[in-house]
Short mmCIF file of C-alpha atoms in Angstrom, two decimals:
data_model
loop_
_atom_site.label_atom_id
_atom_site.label_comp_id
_atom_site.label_asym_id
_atom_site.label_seq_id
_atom_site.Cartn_x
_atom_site.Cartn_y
_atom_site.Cartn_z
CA UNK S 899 72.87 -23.57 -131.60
CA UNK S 900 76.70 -22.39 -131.06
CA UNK S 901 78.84 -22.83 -133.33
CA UNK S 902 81.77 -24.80 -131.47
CA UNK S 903 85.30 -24.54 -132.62
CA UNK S 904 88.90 -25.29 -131.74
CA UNK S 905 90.35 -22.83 -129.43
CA UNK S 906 93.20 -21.64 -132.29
CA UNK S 907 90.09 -20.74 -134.46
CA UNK S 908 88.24 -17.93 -132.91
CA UNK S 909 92.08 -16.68 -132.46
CA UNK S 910 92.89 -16.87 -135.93
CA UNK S 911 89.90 -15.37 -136.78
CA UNK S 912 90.24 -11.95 -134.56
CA UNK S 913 93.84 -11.81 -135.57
CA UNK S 914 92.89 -11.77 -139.20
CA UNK S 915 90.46 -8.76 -138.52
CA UNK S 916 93.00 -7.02 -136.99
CA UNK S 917 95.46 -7.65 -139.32
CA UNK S 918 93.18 -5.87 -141.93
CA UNK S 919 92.35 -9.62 -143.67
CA UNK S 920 95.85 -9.61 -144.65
CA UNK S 921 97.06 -13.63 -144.82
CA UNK S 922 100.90 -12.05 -144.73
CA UNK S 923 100.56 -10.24 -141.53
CA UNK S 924 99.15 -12.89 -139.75
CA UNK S 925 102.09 -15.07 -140.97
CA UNK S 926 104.45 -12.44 -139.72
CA UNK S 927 102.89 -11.93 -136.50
CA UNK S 928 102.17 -15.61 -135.99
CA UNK S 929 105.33 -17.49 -137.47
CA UNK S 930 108.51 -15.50 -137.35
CA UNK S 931 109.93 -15.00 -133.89
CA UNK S 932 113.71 -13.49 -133.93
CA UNK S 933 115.81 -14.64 -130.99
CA UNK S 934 116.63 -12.16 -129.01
CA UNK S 935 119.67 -12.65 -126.16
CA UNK S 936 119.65 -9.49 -124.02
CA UNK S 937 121.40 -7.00 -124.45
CA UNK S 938 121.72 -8.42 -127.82
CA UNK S 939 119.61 -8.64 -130.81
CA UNK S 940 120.51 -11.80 -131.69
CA UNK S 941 123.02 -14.80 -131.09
CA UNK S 942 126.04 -13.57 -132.29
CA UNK S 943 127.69 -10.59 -134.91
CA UNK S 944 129.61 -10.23 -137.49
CA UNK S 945 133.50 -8.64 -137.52
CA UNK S 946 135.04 -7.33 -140.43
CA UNK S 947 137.98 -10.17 -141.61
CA UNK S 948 141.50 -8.59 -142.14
CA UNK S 949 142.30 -8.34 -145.80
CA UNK S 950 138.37 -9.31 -147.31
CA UNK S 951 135.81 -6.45 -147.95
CA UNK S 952 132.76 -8.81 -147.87
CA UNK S 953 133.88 -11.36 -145.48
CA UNK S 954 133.76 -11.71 -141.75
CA UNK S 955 134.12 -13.62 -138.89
CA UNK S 956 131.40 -15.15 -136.98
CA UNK S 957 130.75 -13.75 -132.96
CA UNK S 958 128.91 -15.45 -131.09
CA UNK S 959 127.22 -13.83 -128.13
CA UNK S 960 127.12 -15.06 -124.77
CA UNK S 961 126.26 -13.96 -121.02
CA UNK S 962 128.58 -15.40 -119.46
CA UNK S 963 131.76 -14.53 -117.70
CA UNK S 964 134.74 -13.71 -118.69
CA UNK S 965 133.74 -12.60 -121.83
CA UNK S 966 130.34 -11.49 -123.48
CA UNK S 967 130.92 -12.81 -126.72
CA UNK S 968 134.08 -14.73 -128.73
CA UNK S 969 134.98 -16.32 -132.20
CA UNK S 970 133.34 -18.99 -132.78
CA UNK S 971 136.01 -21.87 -132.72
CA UNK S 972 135.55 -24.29 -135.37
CA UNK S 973 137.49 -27.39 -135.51
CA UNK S 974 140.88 -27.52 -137.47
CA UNK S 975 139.34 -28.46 -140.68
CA UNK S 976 136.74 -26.52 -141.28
CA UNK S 977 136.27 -22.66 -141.57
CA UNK S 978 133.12 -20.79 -140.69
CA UNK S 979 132.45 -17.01 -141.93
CA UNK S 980 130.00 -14.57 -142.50
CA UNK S 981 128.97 -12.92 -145.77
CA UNK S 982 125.76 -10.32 -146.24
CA UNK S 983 124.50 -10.72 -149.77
CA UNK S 984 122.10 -8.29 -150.71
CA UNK S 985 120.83 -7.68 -147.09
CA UNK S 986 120.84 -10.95 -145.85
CA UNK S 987 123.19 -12.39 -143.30
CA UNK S 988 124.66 -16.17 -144.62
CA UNK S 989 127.16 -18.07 -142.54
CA UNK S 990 129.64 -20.38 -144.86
CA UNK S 991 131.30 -23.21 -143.52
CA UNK S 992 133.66 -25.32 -145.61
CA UNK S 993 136.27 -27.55 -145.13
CA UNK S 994 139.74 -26.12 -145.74
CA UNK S 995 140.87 -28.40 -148.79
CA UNK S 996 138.83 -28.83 -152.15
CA UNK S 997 138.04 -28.87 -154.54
CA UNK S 998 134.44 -29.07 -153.10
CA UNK S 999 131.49 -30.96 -154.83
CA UNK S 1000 128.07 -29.70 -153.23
CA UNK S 1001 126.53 -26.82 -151.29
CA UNK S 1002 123.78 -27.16 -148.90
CA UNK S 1003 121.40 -24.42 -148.21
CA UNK S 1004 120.32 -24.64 -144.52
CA UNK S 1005 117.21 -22.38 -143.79
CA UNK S 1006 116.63 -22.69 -140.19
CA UNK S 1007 114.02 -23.25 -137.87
CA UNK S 1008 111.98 -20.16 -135.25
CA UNK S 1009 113.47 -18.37 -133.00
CA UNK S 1010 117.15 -19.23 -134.41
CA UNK S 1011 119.54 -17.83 -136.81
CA UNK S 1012 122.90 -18.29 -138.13
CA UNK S 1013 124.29 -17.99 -135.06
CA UNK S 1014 122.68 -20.49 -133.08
CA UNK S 1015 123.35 -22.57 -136.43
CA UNK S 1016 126.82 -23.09 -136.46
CA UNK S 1017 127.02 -26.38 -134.98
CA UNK S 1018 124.42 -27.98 -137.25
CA UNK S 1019 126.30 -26.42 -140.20
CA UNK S 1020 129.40 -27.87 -139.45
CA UNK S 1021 128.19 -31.76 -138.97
CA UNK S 1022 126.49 -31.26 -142.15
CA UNK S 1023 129.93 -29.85 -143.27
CA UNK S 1024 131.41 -33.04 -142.69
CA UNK S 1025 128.60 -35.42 -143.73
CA UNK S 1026 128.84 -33.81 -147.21
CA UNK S 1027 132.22 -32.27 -147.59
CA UNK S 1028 131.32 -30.17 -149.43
CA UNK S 1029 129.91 -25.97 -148.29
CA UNK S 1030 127.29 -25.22 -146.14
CA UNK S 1031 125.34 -22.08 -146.11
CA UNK S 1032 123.27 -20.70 -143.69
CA UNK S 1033 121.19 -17.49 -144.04
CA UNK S 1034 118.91 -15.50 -142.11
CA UNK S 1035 114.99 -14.44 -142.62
CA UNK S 1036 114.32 -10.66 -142.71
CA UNK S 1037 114.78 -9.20 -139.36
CA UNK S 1038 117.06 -12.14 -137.92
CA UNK S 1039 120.64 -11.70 -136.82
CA UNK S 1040 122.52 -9.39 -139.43
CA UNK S 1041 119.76 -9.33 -141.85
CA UNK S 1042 118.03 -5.96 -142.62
CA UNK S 1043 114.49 -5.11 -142.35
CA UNK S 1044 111.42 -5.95 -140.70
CA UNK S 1045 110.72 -9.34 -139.63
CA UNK S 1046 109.59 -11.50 -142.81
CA UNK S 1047 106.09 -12.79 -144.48
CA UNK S 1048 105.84 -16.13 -146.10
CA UNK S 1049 106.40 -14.01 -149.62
CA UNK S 1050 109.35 -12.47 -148.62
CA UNK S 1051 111.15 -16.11 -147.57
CA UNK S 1052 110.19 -17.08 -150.97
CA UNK S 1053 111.70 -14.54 -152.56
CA UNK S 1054 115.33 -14.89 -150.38
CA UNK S 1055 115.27 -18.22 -150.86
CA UNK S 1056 115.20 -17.59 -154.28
CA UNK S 1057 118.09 -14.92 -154.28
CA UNK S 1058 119.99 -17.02 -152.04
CA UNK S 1059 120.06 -20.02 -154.36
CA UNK S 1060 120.83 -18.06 -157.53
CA UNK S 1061 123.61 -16.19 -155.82
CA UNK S 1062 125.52 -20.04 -154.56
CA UNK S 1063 125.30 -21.13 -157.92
CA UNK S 1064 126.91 -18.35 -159.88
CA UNK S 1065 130.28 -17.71 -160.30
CA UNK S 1066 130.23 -14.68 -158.14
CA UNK S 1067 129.69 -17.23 -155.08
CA UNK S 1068 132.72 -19.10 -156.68
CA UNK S 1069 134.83 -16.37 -156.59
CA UNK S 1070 134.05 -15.50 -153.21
CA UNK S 1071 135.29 -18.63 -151.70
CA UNK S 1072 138.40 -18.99 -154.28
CA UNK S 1073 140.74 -17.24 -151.34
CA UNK S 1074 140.24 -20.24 -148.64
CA UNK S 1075 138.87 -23.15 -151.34
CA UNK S 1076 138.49 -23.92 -154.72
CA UNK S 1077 134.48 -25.08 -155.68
CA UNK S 1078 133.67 -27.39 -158.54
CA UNK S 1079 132.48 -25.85 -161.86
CA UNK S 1080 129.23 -27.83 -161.54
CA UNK S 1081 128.62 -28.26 -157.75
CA UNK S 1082 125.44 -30.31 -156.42
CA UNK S 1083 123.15 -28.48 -154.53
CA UNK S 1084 120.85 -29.23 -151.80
CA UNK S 1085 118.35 -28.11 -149.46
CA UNK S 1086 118.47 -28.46 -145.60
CA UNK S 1087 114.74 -26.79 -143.68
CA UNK S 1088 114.27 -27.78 -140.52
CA UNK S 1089 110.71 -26.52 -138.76
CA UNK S 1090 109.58 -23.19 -140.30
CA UNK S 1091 112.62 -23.69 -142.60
CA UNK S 1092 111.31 -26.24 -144.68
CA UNK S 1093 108.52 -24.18 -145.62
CA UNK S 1094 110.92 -22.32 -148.14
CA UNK S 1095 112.62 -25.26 -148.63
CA UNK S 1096 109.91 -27.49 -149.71
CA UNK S 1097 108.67 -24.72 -151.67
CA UNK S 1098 111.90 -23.94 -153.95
CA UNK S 1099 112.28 -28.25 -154.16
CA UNK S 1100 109.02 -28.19 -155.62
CA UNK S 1101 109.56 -25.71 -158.43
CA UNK S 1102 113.18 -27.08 -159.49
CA UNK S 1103 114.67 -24.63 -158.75
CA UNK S 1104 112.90 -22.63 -161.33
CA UNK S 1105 110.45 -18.97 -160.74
CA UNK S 1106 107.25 -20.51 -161.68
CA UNK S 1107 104.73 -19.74 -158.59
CA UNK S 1108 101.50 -20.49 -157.67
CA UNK S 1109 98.46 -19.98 -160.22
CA UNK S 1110 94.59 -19.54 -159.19
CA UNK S 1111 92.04 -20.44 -161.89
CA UNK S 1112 92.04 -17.24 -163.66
CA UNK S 1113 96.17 -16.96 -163.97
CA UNK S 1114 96.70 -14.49 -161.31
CA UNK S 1115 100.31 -14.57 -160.41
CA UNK S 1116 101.25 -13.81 -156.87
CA UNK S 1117 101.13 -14.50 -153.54
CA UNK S 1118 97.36 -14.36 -152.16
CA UNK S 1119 96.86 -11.62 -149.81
CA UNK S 1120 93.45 -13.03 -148.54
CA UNK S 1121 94.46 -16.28 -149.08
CA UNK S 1122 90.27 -17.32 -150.29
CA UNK S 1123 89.28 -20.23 -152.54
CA UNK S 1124 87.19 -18.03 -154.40
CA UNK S 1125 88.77 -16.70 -157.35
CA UNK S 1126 87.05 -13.12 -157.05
CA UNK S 1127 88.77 -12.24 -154.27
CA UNK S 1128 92.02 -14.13 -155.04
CA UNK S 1129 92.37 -12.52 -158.64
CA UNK S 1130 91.73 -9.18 -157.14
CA UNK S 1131 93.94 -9.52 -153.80
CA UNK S 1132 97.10 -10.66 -154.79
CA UNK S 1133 100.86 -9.11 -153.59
CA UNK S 1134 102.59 -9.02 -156.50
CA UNK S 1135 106.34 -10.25 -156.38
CA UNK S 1136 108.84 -7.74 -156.63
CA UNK S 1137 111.40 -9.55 -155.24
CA UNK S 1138 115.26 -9.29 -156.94
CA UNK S 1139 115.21 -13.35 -156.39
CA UNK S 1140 112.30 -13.70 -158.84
CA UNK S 1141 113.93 -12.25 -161.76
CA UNK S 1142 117.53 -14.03 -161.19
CA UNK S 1143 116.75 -17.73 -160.11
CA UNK S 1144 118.32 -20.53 -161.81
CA UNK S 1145 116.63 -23.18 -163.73
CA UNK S 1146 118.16 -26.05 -161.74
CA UNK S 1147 116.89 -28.83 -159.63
CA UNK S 1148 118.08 -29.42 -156.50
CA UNK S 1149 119.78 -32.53 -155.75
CA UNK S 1150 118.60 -33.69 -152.65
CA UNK S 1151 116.12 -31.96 -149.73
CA UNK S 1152 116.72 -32.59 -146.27
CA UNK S 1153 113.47 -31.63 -143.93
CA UNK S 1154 114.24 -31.84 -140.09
CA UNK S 1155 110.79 -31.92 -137.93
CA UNK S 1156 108.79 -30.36 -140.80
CA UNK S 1157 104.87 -29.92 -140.61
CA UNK S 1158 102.34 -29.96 -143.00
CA UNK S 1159 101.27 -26.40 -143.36
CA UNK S 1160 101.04 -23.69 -141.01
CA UNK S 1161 98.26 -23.69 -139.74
CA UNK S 1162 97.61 -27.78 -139.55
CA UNK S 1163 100.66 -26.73 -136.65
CA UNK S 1164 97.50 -25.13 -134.59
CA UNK S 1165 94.50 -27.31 -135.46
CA UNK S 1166 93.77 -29.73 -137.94
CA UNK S 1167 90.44 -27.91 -138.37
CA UNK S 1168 90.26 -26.86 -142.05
CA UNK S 1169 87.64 -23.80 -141.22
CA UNK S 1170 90.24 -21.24 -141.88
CA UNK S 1171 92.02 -22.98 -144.81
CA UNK S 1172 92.11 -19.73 -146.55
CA UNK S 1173 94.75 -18.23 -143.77
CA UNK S 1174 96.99 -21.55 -144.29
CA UNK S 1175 100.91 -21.20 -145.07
CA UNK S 1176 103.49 -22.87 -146.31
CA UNK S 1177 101.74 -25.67 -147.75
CA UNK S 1178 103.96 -28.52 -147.52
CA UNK S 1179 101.47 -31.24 -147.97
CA UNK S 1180 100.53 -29.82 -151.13
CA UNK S 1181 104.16 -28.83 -152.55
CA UNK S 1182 105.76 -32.08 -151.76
CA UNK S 1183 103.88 -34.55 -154.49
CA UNK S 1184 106.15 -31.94 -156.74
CA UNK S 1185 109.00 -32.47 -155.33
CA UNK S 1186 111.21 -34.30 -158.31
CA UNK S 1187 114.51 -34.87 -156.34
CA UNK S 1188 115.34 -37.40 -153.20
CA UNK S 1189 114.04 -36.32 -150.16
CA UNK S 1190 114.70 -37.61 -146.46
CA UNK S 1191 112.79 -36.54 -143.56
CA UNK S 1192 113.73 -36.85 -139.60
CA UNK S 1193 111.76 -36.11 -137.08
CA UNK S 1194 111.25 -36.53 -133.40
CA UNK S 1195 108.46 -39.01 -132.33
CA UNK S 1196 107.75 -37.02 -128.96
CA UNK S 1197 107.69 -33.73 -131.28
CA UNK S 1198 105.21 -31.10 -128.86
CA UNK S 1199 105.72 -28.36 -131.46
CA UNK S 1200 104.57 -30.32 -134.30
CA UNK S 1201 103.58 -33.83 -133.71
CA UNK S 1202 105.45 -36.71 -135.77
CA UNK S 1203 102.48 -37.51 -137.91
CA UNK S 1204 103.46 -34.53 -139.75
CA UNK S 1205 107.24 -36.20 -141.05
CA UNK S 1206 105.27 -39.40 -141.19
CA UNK S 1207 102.38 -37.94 -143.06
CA UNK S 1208 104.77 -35.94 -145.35
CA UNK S 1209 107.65 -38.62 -145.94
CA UNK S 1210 104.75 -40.94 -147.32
CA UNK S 1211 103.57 -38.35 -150.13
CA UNK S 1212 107.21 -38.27 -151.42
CA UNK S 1213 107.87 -39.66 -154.95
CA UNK S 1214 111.76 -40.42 -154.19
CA UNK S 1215 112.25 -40.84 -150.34
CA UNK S 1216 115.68 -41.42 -148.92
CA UNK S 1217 115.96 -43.30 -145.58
CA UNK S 1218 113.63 -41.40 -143.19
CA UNK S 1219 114.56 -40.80 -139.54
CA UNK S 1220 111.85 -41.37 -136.57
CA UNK S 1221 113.87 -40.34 -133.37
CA UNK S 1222 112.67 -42.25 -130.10
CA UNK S 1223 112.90 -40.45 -127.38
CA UNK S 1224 113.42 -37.29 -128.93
CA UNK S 1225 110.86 -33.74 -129.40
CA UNK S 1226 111.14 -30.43 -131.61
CA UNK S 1227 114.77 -28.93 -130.91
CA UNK S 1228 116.81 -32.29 -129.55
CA UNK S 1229 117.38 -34.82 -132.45
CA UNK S 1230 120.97 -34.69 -132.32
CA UNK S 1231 121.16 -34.69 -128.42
CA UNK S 1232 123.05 -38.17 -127.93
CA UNK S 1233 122.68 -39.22 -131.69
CA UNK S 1234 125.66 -37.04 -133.14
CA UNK S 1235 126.86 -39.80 -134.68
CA UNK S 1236 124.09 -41.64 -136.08
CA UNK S 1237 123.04 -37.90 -137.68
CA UNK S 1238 126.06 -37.97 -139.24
CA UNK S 1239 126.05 -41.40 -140.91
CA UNK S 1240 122.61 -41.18 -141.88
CA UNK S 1241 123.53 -37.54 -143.47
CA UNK S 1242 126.90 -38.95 -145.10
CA UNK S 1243 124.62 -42.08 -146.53
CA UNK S 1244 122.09 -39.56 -148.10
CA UNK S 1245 124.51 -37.47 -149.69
CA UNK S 1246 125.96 -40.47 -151.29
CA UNK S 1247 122.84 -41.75 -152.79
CA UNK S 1248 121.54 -38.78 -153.92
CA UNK S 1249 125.06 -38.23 -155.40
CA UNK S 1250 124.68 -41.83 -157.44
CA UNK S 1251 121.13 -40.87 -158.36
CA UNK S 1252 122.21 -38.07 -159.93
CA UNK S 1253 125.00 -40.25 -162.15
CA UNK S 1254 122.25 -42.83 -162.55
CA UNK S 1255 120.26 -40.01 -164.43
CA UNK S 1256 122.95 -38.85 -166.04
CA UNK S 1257 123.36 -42.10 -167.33
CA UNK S 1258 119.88 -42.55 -168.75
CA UNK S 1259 119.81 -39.04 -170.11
CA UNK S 1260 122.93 -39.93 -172.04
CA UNK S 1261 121.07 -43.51 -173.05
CA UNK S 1262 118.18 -41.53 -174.04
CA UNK S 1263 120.03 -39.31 -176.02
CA UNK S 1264 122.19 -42.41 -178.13
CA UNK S 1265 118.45 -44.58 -178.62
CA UNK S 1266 117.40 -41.40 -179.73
CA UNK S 1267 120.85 -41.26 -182.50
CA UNK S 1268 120.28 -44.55 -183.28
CA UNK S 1269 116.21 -44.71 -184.33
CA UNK S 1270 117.13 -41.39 -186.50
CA UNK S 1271 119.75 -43.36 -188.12
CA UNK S 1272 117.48 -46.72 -188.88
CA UNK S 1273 114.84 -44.26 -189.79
CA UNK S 1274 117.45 -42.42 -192.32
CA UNK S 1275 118.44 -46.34 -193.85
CA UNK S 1276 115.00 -47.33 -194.12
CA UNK S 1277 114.32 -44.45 -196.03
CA UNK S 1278 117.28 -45.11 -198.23
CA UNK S 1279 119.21 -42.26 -197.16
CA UNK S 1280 123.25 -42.78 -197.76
CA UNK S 1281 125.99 -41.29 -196.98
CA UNK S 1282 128.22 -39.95 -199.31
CA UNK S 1283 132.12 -39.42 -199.83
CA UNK S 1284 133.96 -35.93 -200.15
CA UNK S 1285 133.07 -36.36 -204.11
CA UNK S 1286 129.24 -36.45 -203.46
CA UNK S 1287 129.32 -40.55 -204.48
CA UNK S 1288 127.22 -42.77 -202.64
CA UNK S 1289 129.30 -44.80 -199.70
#
């Protein structure tokens, strides 16, 4: 009898041969597509900015007449730039008086990159009022080296985070805008974007990563269930993010048209599990801060019973966003607005959440006092004067 399979599978299957069995390469070859804009290699470039060493203005490529390429103009108010930190291209867009109270962390979907971005970042900008940074995969836009594995996003995303939350991020924006001391921070993946995204939300912004049975720590080259290839087939992370993250939650996480996993994109079929990536379904029943998801319902690229699927496995969910009417790449088309309230209303309740738990922490903290204290009277414990006498 044949064995009968989806089409992806028997795909999957020859690319994993010829990818050696490695789970990386086929995410590489499979996921990440760079945008490419003849003669170009991307969207858009980045000029050096008069009077800043590690600054520069955003170019955005174009084909047509008069001119291939031009600034991008950003409204009165806000200010978009470039910055490469250690190899990766990040765009920043703020608004021009502060001090400002968050940064979001846009990772951004295929075939994009910061470039393509801008808009996005900048009605985001103004939903949160606070910095927006955008930042490229290996092998998009400005970013060096060759185009990325799931790992490698990981370990960015990582980097990236660390880097907008320590003073040295501060300092570079101190010229145009002053940031607060203790800024919120967020996380904005839309499409192959909130793989990473999902996947730093669910660790709190802290380095733990995935365990097998035995302990191994890694990322799972062959990808099998059975420990005695996963113990012995892991890449080990070398990644600069690794040793540098922060341990700090995110405040909020923001997934626009986000699937499940991978591979659930190609075929629900579970025969080649052991190839799966980013793992959403899995990572987001860890997921400690607010989340809301919006997504498409005519979605082609990944069907809306992924948000739908996803949004009800959240433990705090904000208002989620079904677009009629609306596929993969057009949920803002006509509903610039409505993004924007429904962006401004998240930010604000993930912004009281966060002084509702500071609240109870404090609470916990004087219940805590207070039971030490009736525990020190019933005990007969007094206090006594300067002397050493009993008050």
């Amino acid at each position: 009898m044949a064995l009968c399979l989806p089409p992806p599978i028997p795909f999957l299957a020859k690319t994993y041969i010829q990818e050696n069995y490695d789970t990386q390469g086929i995410a590489s070859k499979l996921t990440f597509f760079p945008p490419a804009l003849p003669p170009y290699d991307g969207t858009y470039c980045f000029e050096k900015l008069p009077n800043h060493s590690n600054l520069y203005t955003l170019k955005i490529h174009s084909l047509l007449p008069p001119s291939p390429s031009t600034i991008f103009p950003s409204p009165s108010h806000l200010q978009t730039l470039g910055h490469i930190h250690n190899s990766h291209s990040l765009s920043l867009t703020f608004p021009t008086s502060g001090p400002l109270q968050n940064i979001t962390l846009l990772s951004h979907g295929n075939a994009s990159d910061v470039g393509t971005m801008v808009y996005r970042c900048e009605r985001l900008c103004e939903a949160s009022g606070g910095v927006v940074v955008g930042w490229d995969y290996r092998g998009y836009g400005e970013s060096k080296g060759e185009t990325t594995t799931e790992w490698e996003c990981y370990d960015s995303i990582a980097m990236i985070y660390t880097f907008l939350l320590s003073p040295e991020f501060s300092t570079l924006l101190s010229p145009f805008v002053k940031l607060s001391d203790d800024p919120r921070i967020y996380l904005y993946g839309q499409s192959v974007g909130s793989g990473p995204s999902t996947w730093l939300a669910s660790r709190g912004g802290t380095s733990n990563v995935d365990l097998c049975n035995d302990g191994c720590i890694g990322v799972c080259r062959i990808g099998c269930c059975c420990n005695f290839f996963c113990c012995r087939a892991r890449e080990p992370l070398k990644g600069e993010g690794w040793k540098r993250i922060v341990n700090r939650s995110p405040d909020g996480l923001i997934l626009h048209s986000p699937f499940l996993s991978g591979l659930r994109v190609l075929s629900p079929n579970r025969f080649l599990s052991c190839l799966d990536i980013f793992n959403n379904l899995k990572r987001i029943e860890r997921v400690e801060c607010k989340v809301l998801i919006l997504h498409g319902e005519n979605d082609e690229d990944v069907g809306v019973e992924h948000g739908r699927l996803l949004s009800q496995k959240c433990k705090v969910s904000g208002n989620h966003w079904f677009i009629p009417n609306r596929g993969h790449n057009d949920c803002m088309d006509g509903n610039e607005e409505e993004f924007s309230r429904r962006m401004t209303e998240f930010y604000n309740d993930s912004e009281e959440g966060v002084k509702e738990s500071q609240v109870m922490i404090r609470d916990k903290s004087r219940d805590k006092t207070e039971e030490i204290s009736s525990e020190d009277d019933e005990l007969g414990l007094e206090e006594e004067d300067e002397e050493g006498n009993n008050i």
